[in-house]
PDB file of C-alpha atoms and ligand atoms in Angstrom:
ATOM      1  CA  MET W  12      19.756  -4.660 -31.362  1.00 42.00           C
ATOM      2  CA  ALA W  13      21.889  -3.666 -28.402  1.00 47.00           C
ATOM      3  CA  ARG W  14      21.231  -0.068 -29.258  1.00 52.00           C
ATOM      4  CA  SER W  15      17.453  -0.435 -29.274  1.00 59.00           C
ATOM      5  CA  LYS W  16      17.565  -2.286 -25.949  1.00 59.00           C
ATOM      6  CA  THR W  17      19.573   0.536 -24.465  1.00 72.00           C
ATOM      7  CA  SER W  18      17.112   3.077 -25.824  1.00 76.00           C
ATOM      8  CA  ALA W  19      14.203   1.157 -24.326  1.00 74.00           C
ATOM      9  CA  ALA W  20      15.959   1.007 -20.969  1.00 74.00           C
ATOM     10  CA  TRP W  21      16.747   4.719 -21.188  1.00 71.00           C
ATOM     11  CA  LEU W  22      13.140   5.520 -22.042  1.00 72.00           C
ATOM     12  CA  LYS W  23      11.865   3.431 -19.101  1.00 69.00           C
ATOM     13  CA  GLU W  24      14.199   5.127 -16.617  1.00 68.00           C
ATOM     14  CA  HIS W  25      13.240   8.478 -18.053  1.00 68.00           C
ATOM     15  CA  VAL W  26       9.520   7.770 -17.602  1.00 69.00           C
ATOM     16  CA  ASP W  27      10.239   6.700 -14.009  1.00 70.00           C
ATOM     17  CA  ASP W  28      12.065   9.974 -13.419  1.00 80.00           C
ATOM     18  CA  VAL W  29       9.067  11.845 -14.765  1.00 85.00           C
ATOM     19  CA  TRP W  30       6.928  10.441 -11.912  1.00 87.00           C
ATOM     20  CA  VAL W  31       9.511  11.450  -9.347  1.00 88.00           C
ATOM     21  CA  GLN W  32       9.722  14.946 -10.806  1.00 91.00           C
ATOM     22  CA  LYS W  33       5.955  15.218 -10.928  1.00 93.00           C
ATOM     23  CA  ALA W  34       5.756  14.239  -7.233  1.00 93.00           C
ATOM     24  CA  GLN W  35       8.302  16.929  -6.365  1.00 92.00           C
ATOM     25  CA  LYS W  36       6.407  19.531  -8.367  1.00 94.00           C
ATOM     26  CA  ASP W  37       3.034  18.587  -6.849  1.00 96.00           C
ATOM     27  CA  GLY W  38       4.425  18.567  -3.305  1.00 96.00           C
ATOM     28  CA  TYR W  39       4.003  14.823  -2.733  1.00 96.00           C
ATOM     29  CA  ARG W  40       6.612  12.922  -0.801  1.00 96.00           C
ATOM     30  CA  SER W  41       6.688   9.932  -3.123  1.00 94.00           C
ATOM     31  CA  ARG W  42       5.669   8.759  -6.572  1.00 93.00           C
ATOM     32  CA  ALA W  43       3.558   6.125  -4.775  1.00 96.00           C
ATOM     33  CA  THR W  44       0.892   8.826  -4.319  1.00 97.00           C
ATOM     34  CA  TYR W  45      -0.055   8.496  -7.992  1.00 96.00           C
ATOM     35  CA  LYS W  46      -0.582   4.742  -7.670  1.00 96.00           C
ATOM     36  CA  LEU W  47      -3.101   5.194  -4.866  1.00 98.00           C
ATOM     37  CA  ALA W  48      -4.729   8.168  -6.621  1.00 98.00           C
ATOM     38  CA  GLU W  49      -5.218   6.080  -9.763  1.00 97.00           C
ATOM     39  CA  ILE W  50      -6.753   3.197  -7.811  1.00 98.00           C
ATOM     40  CA  ASP W  51      -9.067   5.580  -5.940  1.00 98.00           C
ATOM     41  CA  ASP W  52     -10.086   7.327  -9.183  1.00 97.00           C
ATOM     42  CA  LYS W  53     -11.006   3.993 -10.728  1.00 97.00           C
ATOM     43  CA  ASP W  54     -12.402   2.089  -7.753  1.00 98.00           C
ATOM     44  CA  ARG W  55     -13.741   4.873  -5.496  1.00 98.00           C
ATOM     45  CA  LEU W  56     -11.994   3.735  -2.340  1.00 97.00           C
ATOM     46  CA  PHE W  57     -12.412   6.867  -0.266  1.00 97.00           C
ATOM     47  CA  ARG W  58     -15.404   8.505   1.349  1.00 93.00           C
ATOM     48  CA  PRO W  59     -15.306  11.528   3.674  1.00 90.00           C
ATOM     49  CA  GLY W  60     -15.269  10.575   7.326  1.00 92.00           C
ATOM     50  CA  MET W  61     -13.752   7.136   6.804  1.00 96.00           C
ATOM     51  CA  THR W  62     -11.416   5.413   9.240  1.00 98.00           C
ATOM     52  CA  VAL W  63      -8.303   4.222   7.401  1.00 98.00           C
ATOM     53  CA  ILE W  64      -5.076   2.491   8.470  1.00 98.00           C
ATOM     54  CA  ASP W  65      -2.021   3.108   6.249  1.00 98.00           C
ATOM     55  CA  LEU W  66       0.714   0.493   6.763  1.00 98.00           C
ATOM     56  CA  GLY W  67       4.256   1.142   5.513  1.00 98.00           C
ATOM     57  CA  SER W  68       3.349   4.819   5.244  1.00 98.00           C
ATOM     58  CA  ALA W  69       6.762   6.560   5.113  1.00 98.00           C
ATOM     59  CA  PRO W  70       7.763   8.932   3.603  1.00 97.00           C
ATOM     60  CA  GLY W  71       4.042   9.763   3.513  1.00 98.00           C
ATOM     61  CA  GLY W  72       2.770  10.035  -0.075  1.00 98.00           C
ATOM     62  CA  TRP W  73      -0.292   7.849   0.564  1.00 98.00           C
ATOM     63  CA  SER W  74      -1.034   9.561   3.882  1.00 98.00           C
ATOM     64  CA  GLN W  75      -0.874  12.953   2.136  1.00 97.00           C
ATOM     65  CA  LEU W  76      -3.479  11.780  -0.362  1.00 97.00           C
ATOM     66  CA  LEU W  77      -5.671  10.367   2.426  1.00 97.00           C
ATOM     67  CA  SER W  78      -5.440  13.650   4.296  1.00 96.00           C
ATOM     68  CA  GLU W  79      -6.423  15.551   1.126  1.00 95.00           C
ATOM     69  CA  ARG W  80      -9.238  13.289   0.008  1.00 95.00           C
ATOM     70  CA  LEU W  81     -10.850  12.273   3.308  1.00 93.00           C
ATOM     71  CA  GLY W  82     -11.167  15.607   5.055  1.00 80.00           C
ATOM     72  CA  SER W  83     -10.761  15.996   8.798  1.00 83.00           C
ATOM     73  CA  GLU W  84     -13.844  14.114   9.980  1.00 87.00           C
ATOM     74  CA  GLY W  85     -12.386  10.660   9.538  1.00 88.00           C
ATOM     75  CA  LYS W  86      -9.492   8.975  11.256  1.00 96.00           C
ATOM     76  CA  ILE W  87      -6.205   8.245   9.504  1.00 97.00           C
ATOM     77  CA  LEU W  88      -3.765   6.065  11.361  1.00 98.00           C
ATOM     78  CA  ALA W  89      -0.377   5.527   9.710  1.00 98.00           C
ATOM     79  CA  SER W  90       2.584   3.373  10.694  1.00 98.00           C
ATOM     80  CA  ASP W  91       6.095   2.630   9.473  1.00 98.00           C
ATOM     81  CA  ILE W  92       9.356   1.302  10.824  1.00 98.00           C
ATOM     82  CA  LEU W  93      10.938   4.570   9.608  1.00 98.00           C
ATOM     83  CA  PRO W  94      10.128   8.019  10.939  1.00 98.00           C
ATOM     84  CA  MET W  95       7.593  10.135   9.031  1.00 98.00           C
ATOM     85  CA  ASP W  96       7.191  13.930   9.128  1.00 98.00           C
ATOM     86  CA  ALA W  97       3.789  15.086  10.387  1.00 98.00           C
ATOM     87  CA  ILE W  98       0.825  15.336   7.991  1.00 97.00           C
ATOM     88  CA  PRO W  99      -2.413  17.172   8.932  1.00 95.00           C
ATOM     89  CA  ASP W 100      -5.091  14.819  10.349  1.00 95.00           C
ATOM     90  CA  VAL W 101      -2.740  11.813  10.296  1.00 97.00           C
ATOM     91  CA  GLU W 102      -1.789  10.026  13.508  1.00 97.00           C
ATOM     92  CA  PHE W 103       1.540   8.221  13.140  1.00 98.00           C
ATOM     93  CA  ILE W 104       2.992   5.295  15.056  1.00 98.00           C
ATOM     94  CA  GLN W 105       6.611   4.388  14.380  1.00 98.00           C
ATOM     95  CA  GLY W 106       7.727   0.780  14.740  1.00 98.00           C
ATOM     96  CA  ASP W 107       8.311  -2.610  13.182  1.00 98.00           C
ATOM     97  CA  PHE W 108       4.959  -4.062  12.141  1.00 98.00           C
ATOM     98  CA  THR W 109       6.283  -7.602  12.574  1.00 98.00           C
ATOM     99  CA  GLU W 110       6.509  -6.921  16.334  1.00 98.00           C
ATOM    100  CA  ASP W 111       3.457  -7.675  18.486  1.00 97.00           C
ATOM    101  CA  ALA W 112       4.028  -4.473  20.470  1.00 97.00           C
ATOM    102  CA  ILE W 113       3.356  -2.353  17.367  1.00 97.00           C
ATOM    103  CA  LEU W 114       0.225  -4.277  16.487  1.00 97.00           C
ATOM    104  CA  GLU W 115      -0.965  -3.697  20.058  1.00 97.00           C
ATOM    105  CA  LEU W 116      -0.232   0.047  19.813  1.00 98.00           C
ATOM    106  CA  LEU W 117      -2.200   0.284  16.574  1.00 98.00           C
ATOM    107  CA  LEU W 118      -5.146  -1.585  18.069  1.00 97.00           C
ATOM    108  CA  GLU W 119      -5.028   0.607  21.192  1.00 97.00           C
ATOM    109  CA  SER W 120      -5.056   3.716  19.070  1.00 97.00           C
ATOM    110  CA  MET W 121      -8.237   2.503  17.349  1.00 96.00           C
ATOM    111  CA  GLN W 122      -9.959   2.616  20.774  1.00 94.00           C
ATOM    112  CA  GLY W 123     -12.374  -0.102  19.782  1.00 94.00           C
ATOM    113  CA  LYS W 124     -13.345   1.731  16.574  1.00 95.00           C
ATOM    114  CA  GLN W 125     -13.580  -0.391  13.431  1.00 97.00           C
ATOM    115  CA  ALA W 126     -11.847   0.578  10.177  1.00 98.00           C
ATOM    116  CA  ASP W 127     -13.440   1.052   6.760  1.00 98.00           C
ATOM    117  CA  LEU W 128     -10.198   0.501   4.882  1.00 98.00           C
ATOM    118  CA  VAL W 129      -6.718  -0.913   5.506  1.00 98.00           C
ATOM    119  CA  ILE W 130      -4.021  -0.073   2.957  1.00 98.00           C
ATOM    120  CA  SER W 131      -0.546  -1.574   2.911  1.00 98.00           C
ATOM    121  CA  ASP W 132       2.332  -0.459   0.713  1.00 98.00           C
ATOM    122  CA  MET W 133       4.844  -2.266   2.951  1.00 98.00           C
ATOM    123  CA  ALA W 134       7.841  -3.781   1.236  1.00 96.00           C
ATOM    124  CA  PRO W 135      10.977  -5.169   2.863  1.00 95.00           C
ATOM    125  CA  ASN W 136      14.408  -3.813   2.025  1.00 92.00           C
ATOM    126  CA  LEU W 137      15.240  -5.834  -1.045  1.00 88.00           C
ATOM    127  CA  SER W 138      18.426  -7.883  -1.073  1.00 90.00           C
ATOM    128  CA  GLY W 139      18.009  -8.705  -4.759  1.00 88.00           C
ATOM    129  CA  MET W 140      17.803 -12.413  -3.899  1.00 92.00           C
ATOM    130  CA  ASN W 141      14.272 -13.544  -4.622  1.00 92.00           C
ATOM    131  CA  ALA W 142      14.458 -16.538  -2.276  1.00 93.00           C
ATOM    132  CA  ILE W 143      14.996 -14.118   0.613  1.00 94.00           C
ATOM    133  CA  ASP W 144      12.904 -11.144  -0.500  1.00 94.00           C
ATOM    134  CA  GLN W 145       9.721 -12.956  -1.562  1.00 97.00           C
ATOM    135  CA  PRO W 146       8.995 -14.722   1.774  1.00 97.00           C
ATOM    136  CA  LYS W 147       9.682 -11.476   3.669  1.00 97.00           C
ATOM    137  CA  ALA W 148       7.290  -9.572   1.413  1.00 97.00           C
ATOM    138  CA  MET W 149       4.603 -12.263   1.749  1.00 98.00           C
ATOM    139  CA  TYR W 150       4.975 -12.243   5.530  1.00 98.00           C
ATOM    140  CA  LEU W 151       4.250  -8.496   5.630  1.00 98.00           C
ATOM    141  CA  VAL W 152       1.047  -8.801   3.561  1.00 98.00           C
ATOM    142  CA  GLU W 153      -0.072 -11.763   5.661  1.00 98.00           C
ATOM    143  CA  LEU W 154       0.330  -9.598   8.761  1.00 98.00           C
ATOM    144  CA  ALA W 155      -1.599  -6.794   7.031  1.00 98.00           C
ATOM    145  CA  LEU W 156      -4.472  -9.227   6.425  1.00 98.00           C
ATOM    146  CA  ASP W 157      -4.247 -10.339  10.026  1.00 98.00           C
ATOM    147  CA  LEU W 158      -4.688  -6.760  11.217  1.00 98.00           C
ATOM    148  CA  ALA W 159      -7.469  -6.167   8.676  1.00 98.00           C
ATOM    149  CA  GLU W 160      -9.355  -9.144  10.094  1.00 98.00           C
ATOM    150  CA  GLN W 161      -9.094  -7.664  13.583  1.00 97.00           C
ATOM    151  CA  VAL W 162     -10.201  -4.133  12.738  1.00 98.00           C
ATOM    152  CA  LEU W 163     -12.278  -4.046   9.553  1.00 98.00           C
ATOM    153  CA  LYS W 164     -16.010  -3.471   9.624  1.00 98.00           C
ATOM    154  CA  PRO W 165     -17.985  -6.071   7.729  1.00 98.00           C
ATOM    155  CA  GLY W 166     -18.074  -4.693   4.166  1.00 98.00           C
ATOM    156  CA  GLY W 167     -14.673  -2.972   4.628  1.00 98.00           C
ATOM    157  CA  ASP W 168     -11.799  -3.097   2.126  1.00 98.00           C
ATOM    158  CA  LEU W 169      -8.126  -4.042   2.107  1.00 98.00           C
ATOM    159  CA  LEU W 170      -5.630  -2.770  -0.472  1.00 98.00           C
ATOM    160  CA  ALA W 171      -2.227  -4.460  -0.324  1.00 98.00           C
ATOM    161  CA  LYS W 172       0.921  -4.356  -2.409  1.00 98.00           C
ATOM    162  CA  VAL W 173       1.924  -7.915  -3.232  1.00 98.00           C
ATOM    163  CA  PHE W 174       4.840  -9.258  -5.251  1.00 96.00           C
ATOM    164  CA  GLN W 175       3.998 -11.942  -7.773  1.00 96.00           C
ATOM    165  CA  GLY W 176       5.946 -15.109  -7.002  1.00 96.00           C
ATOM    166  CA  GLU W 177       5.962 -17.872  -4.391  1.00 96.00           C
ATOM    167  CA  GLY W 178       2.972 -17.563  -2.056  1.00 97.00           C
ATOM    168  CA  TYR W 179       1.073 -15.089  -4.240  1.00 98.00           C
ATOM    169  CA  GLU W 180      -1.615 -17.512  -5.423  1.00 98.00           C
ATOM    170  CA  ASP W 181      -2.235 -18.807  -1.891  1.00 98.00           C
ATOM    171  CA  TYR W 182      -2.594 -15.252  -0.631  1.00 98.00           C
ATOM    172  CA  LEU W 183      -5.072 -14.476  -3.400  1.00 98.00           C
ATOM    173  CA  LYS W 184      -7.087 -17.539  -2.401  1.00 98.00           C
ATOM    174  CA  LEU W 185      -7.055 -16.452   1.220  1.00 98.00           C
ATOM    175  CA  LEU W 186      -8.332 -12.991   0.288  1.00 98.00           C
ATOM    176  CA  ARG W 187     -11.058 -14.501  -1.885  1.00 98.00           C
ATOM    177  CA  SER W 188     -12.272 -16.569   1.048  1.00 98.00           C
ATOM    178  CA  ARG W 189     -12.476 -13.542   3.376  1.00 98.00           C
ATOM    179  CA  PHE W 190     -13.797 -10.835   1.015  1.00 98.00           C
ATOM    180  CA  THR W 191     -16.654 -10.652  -1.477  1.00 98.00           C
ATOM    181  CA  LYS W 192     -14.375  -9.844  -4.419  1.00 98.00           C
ATOM    182  CA  VAL W 193     -10.693  -9.342  -5.142  1.00 98.00           C
ATOM    183  CA  LEU W 194      -9.407  -7.087  -7.929  1.00 98.00           C
ATOM    184  CA  THR W 195      -5.846  -6.849  -9.274  1.00 98.00           C
ATOM    185  CA  ARG W 196      -4.479  -3.407 -10.068  1.00 98.00           C
ATOM    186  CA  LYS W 197      -1.207  -2.354 -11.725  1.00 96.00           C
ATOM    187  CA  PRO W 198      -1.220   1.447 -11.759  1.00 94.00           C
ATOM    188  CA  VAL W 199       0.714   3.247 -14.502  1.00 91.00           C
ATOM    189  CA  ALA W 200       3.063   4.798 -11.926  1.00 89.00           C
ATOM    190  CA  SER W 201       4.138   1.281 -10.870  1.00 88.00           C
ATOM    191  CA  ARG W 202       7.359   0.293 -12.614  1.00 83.00           C
ATOM    192  CA  ALA W 203       6.522  -2.148 -15.393  1.00 81.00           C
ATOM    193  CA  ARG W 204       9.537  -4.326 -14.588  1.00 81.00           C
ATOM    194  CA  SER W 205       8.539  -4.626 -10.946  1.00 86.00           C
ATOM    195  CA  ARG W 206       6.602  -7.738  -9.928  1.00 91.00           C
ATOM    196  CA  GLU W 207       4.472  -5.617  -7.612  1.00 95.00           C
ATOM    197  CA  VAL W 208       0.733  -5.531  -8.062  1.00 97.00           C
ATOM    198  CA  TYR W 209      -1.973  -4.148  -5.791  1.00 98.00           C
ATOM    199  CA  LEU W 210      -4.695  -6.475  -4.626  1.00 98.00           C
ATOM    200  CA  LEU W 211      -7.925  -4.738  -3.742  1.00 98.00           C
ATOM    201  CA  ALA W 212     -10.086  -6.986  -1.601  1.00 98.00           C
ATOM    202  CA  ARG W 213     -13.579  -5.546  -1.226  1.00 98.00           C
ATOM    203  CA  GLY W 214     -16.419  -6.366   1.116  1.00 98.00           C
ATOM    204  CA  TYR W 215     -14.900  -7.996   4.203  1.00 98.00           C
ATOM    205  CA  LYS W 216     -17.175 -10.843   5.180  1.00 98.00           C
ATOM    206  CA  GLY W 217     -16.543 -10.314   8.921  1.00 93.00           C
TER     207      GLY W 217
HETATM  208  C1  LIG D 306       7.202   1.680  -0.822  1.00 97.53           C
HETATM  209  S1  LIG D 306       7.467   2.300   0.763  1.00 97.53           S
HETATM  210  C2  LIG D 306       5.919   3.049   1.153  1.00 97.53           C
HETATM  211  C3  LIG D 306       5.659   4.348   0.458  1.00 97.53           C
HETATM  212  C4  LIG D 306       4.425   5.053   0.995  1.00 97.53           C
HETATM  213  N1  LIG D 306       3.191   4.321   0.669  1.00 97.53           N
HETATM  214  C5  LIG D 306       4.290   6.442   0.453  1.00 97.53           C
HETATM  215  O1  LIG D 306       3.327   6.706  -0.267  1.00 97.53           O
HETATM  216  O2  LIG D 306       5.127   7.279   0.763  1.00 97.53           O
HETATM  217  C6  LIG D 306       7.445   0.860   1.773  1.00 97.53           C
HETATM  218  C7  LIG D 306       7.535   1.140   3.254  1.00 97.53           C
HETATM  219  O3  LIG D 306       7.383  -0.091   3.972  1.00 97.53           O
HETATM  220  C8  LIG D 306       8.079   0.086   5.187  1.00 97.53           C
HETATM  221  N2  LIG D 306       8.308  -1.186   5.881  1.00 97.53           N
HETATM  222  C9  LIG D 306       9.042  -2.249   5.460  1.00 97.53           C
HETATM  223  N3  LIG D 306       9.098  -3.196   6.400  1.00 97.53           N
HETATM  224  C10 LIG D 306       8.356  -2.737   7.458  1.00 97.53           C
HETATM  225  C11 LIG D 306       8.033  -3.267   8.732  1.00 97.53           C
HETATM  226  N4  LIG D 306       8.497  -4.459   9.131  1.00 97.53           N
HETATM  227  N5  LIG D 306       7.266  -2.522   9.560  1.00 97.53           N
HETATM  228  C12 LIG D 306       6.819  -1.315   9.185  1.00 97.53           C
HETATM  229  N6  LIG D 306       7.095  -0.753   7.976  1.00 97.53           N
HETATM  230  C13 LIG D 306       7.853  -1.452   7.123  1.00 97.53           C
HETATM  231  C14 LIG D 306       9.371   0.750   4.735  1.00 97.53           C
HETATM  232  O4  LIG D 306      10.035   1.370   5.805  1.00 97.53           O
HETATM  233  C15 LIG D 306       8.880   1.722   3.672  1.00 97.53           C
HETATM  234  O5  LIG D 306       8.712   3.016   4.181  1.00 97.53           O
END
């Protein structure tokens, strides 16, 4: 019994490593790229010339995919509390998204333009204590929705990483009230043991 558990754990870690190795081989900065690629392949998120905001963008795997798939006609605005090396066609603002000053900088950089899509892969540094981590994670996705409501065009989409737990159901309800439909996605590159899921809210009601 113990042996088979160990083997299962080994297999899981090995599969995780495979994603990391694949990212290195393909020149992507993170395994997260494959999560977004899978969601786009299934749900057709991207169109050339779109305006997209990428929250929690470092080290830059999602922004790399945006840059590849959107072409240079659109606008890609990325932000993270950590620094991020430059990516073609991606404008980057470094700062803590929980601070008003960063929200203001992002809005300024939009120059009154509305966004087609807001994506958030933000996650707090995990302490391992759910009672601390879950509210922090929920706060970040609430702020992402707040920004989405300020910048999205009617009909626009929001994709946000959310952790299942306290506050999740309320957040889902909130999204359902603001968007035409809300889909739940768990891409294969997302660790099975992680409580993270991606909520894709489509058709902002404005
Ligand atoms: C899972 S990583 C994002 C990976 C990224 N999507 C990629 O493809 O490379 C989560 C990011 O959220 C960022 N983050 C966490 N709290 C933040 C905050 N308060 N403001 C801005 N970014 C934050 C972290 O610094 C981290 O880079």
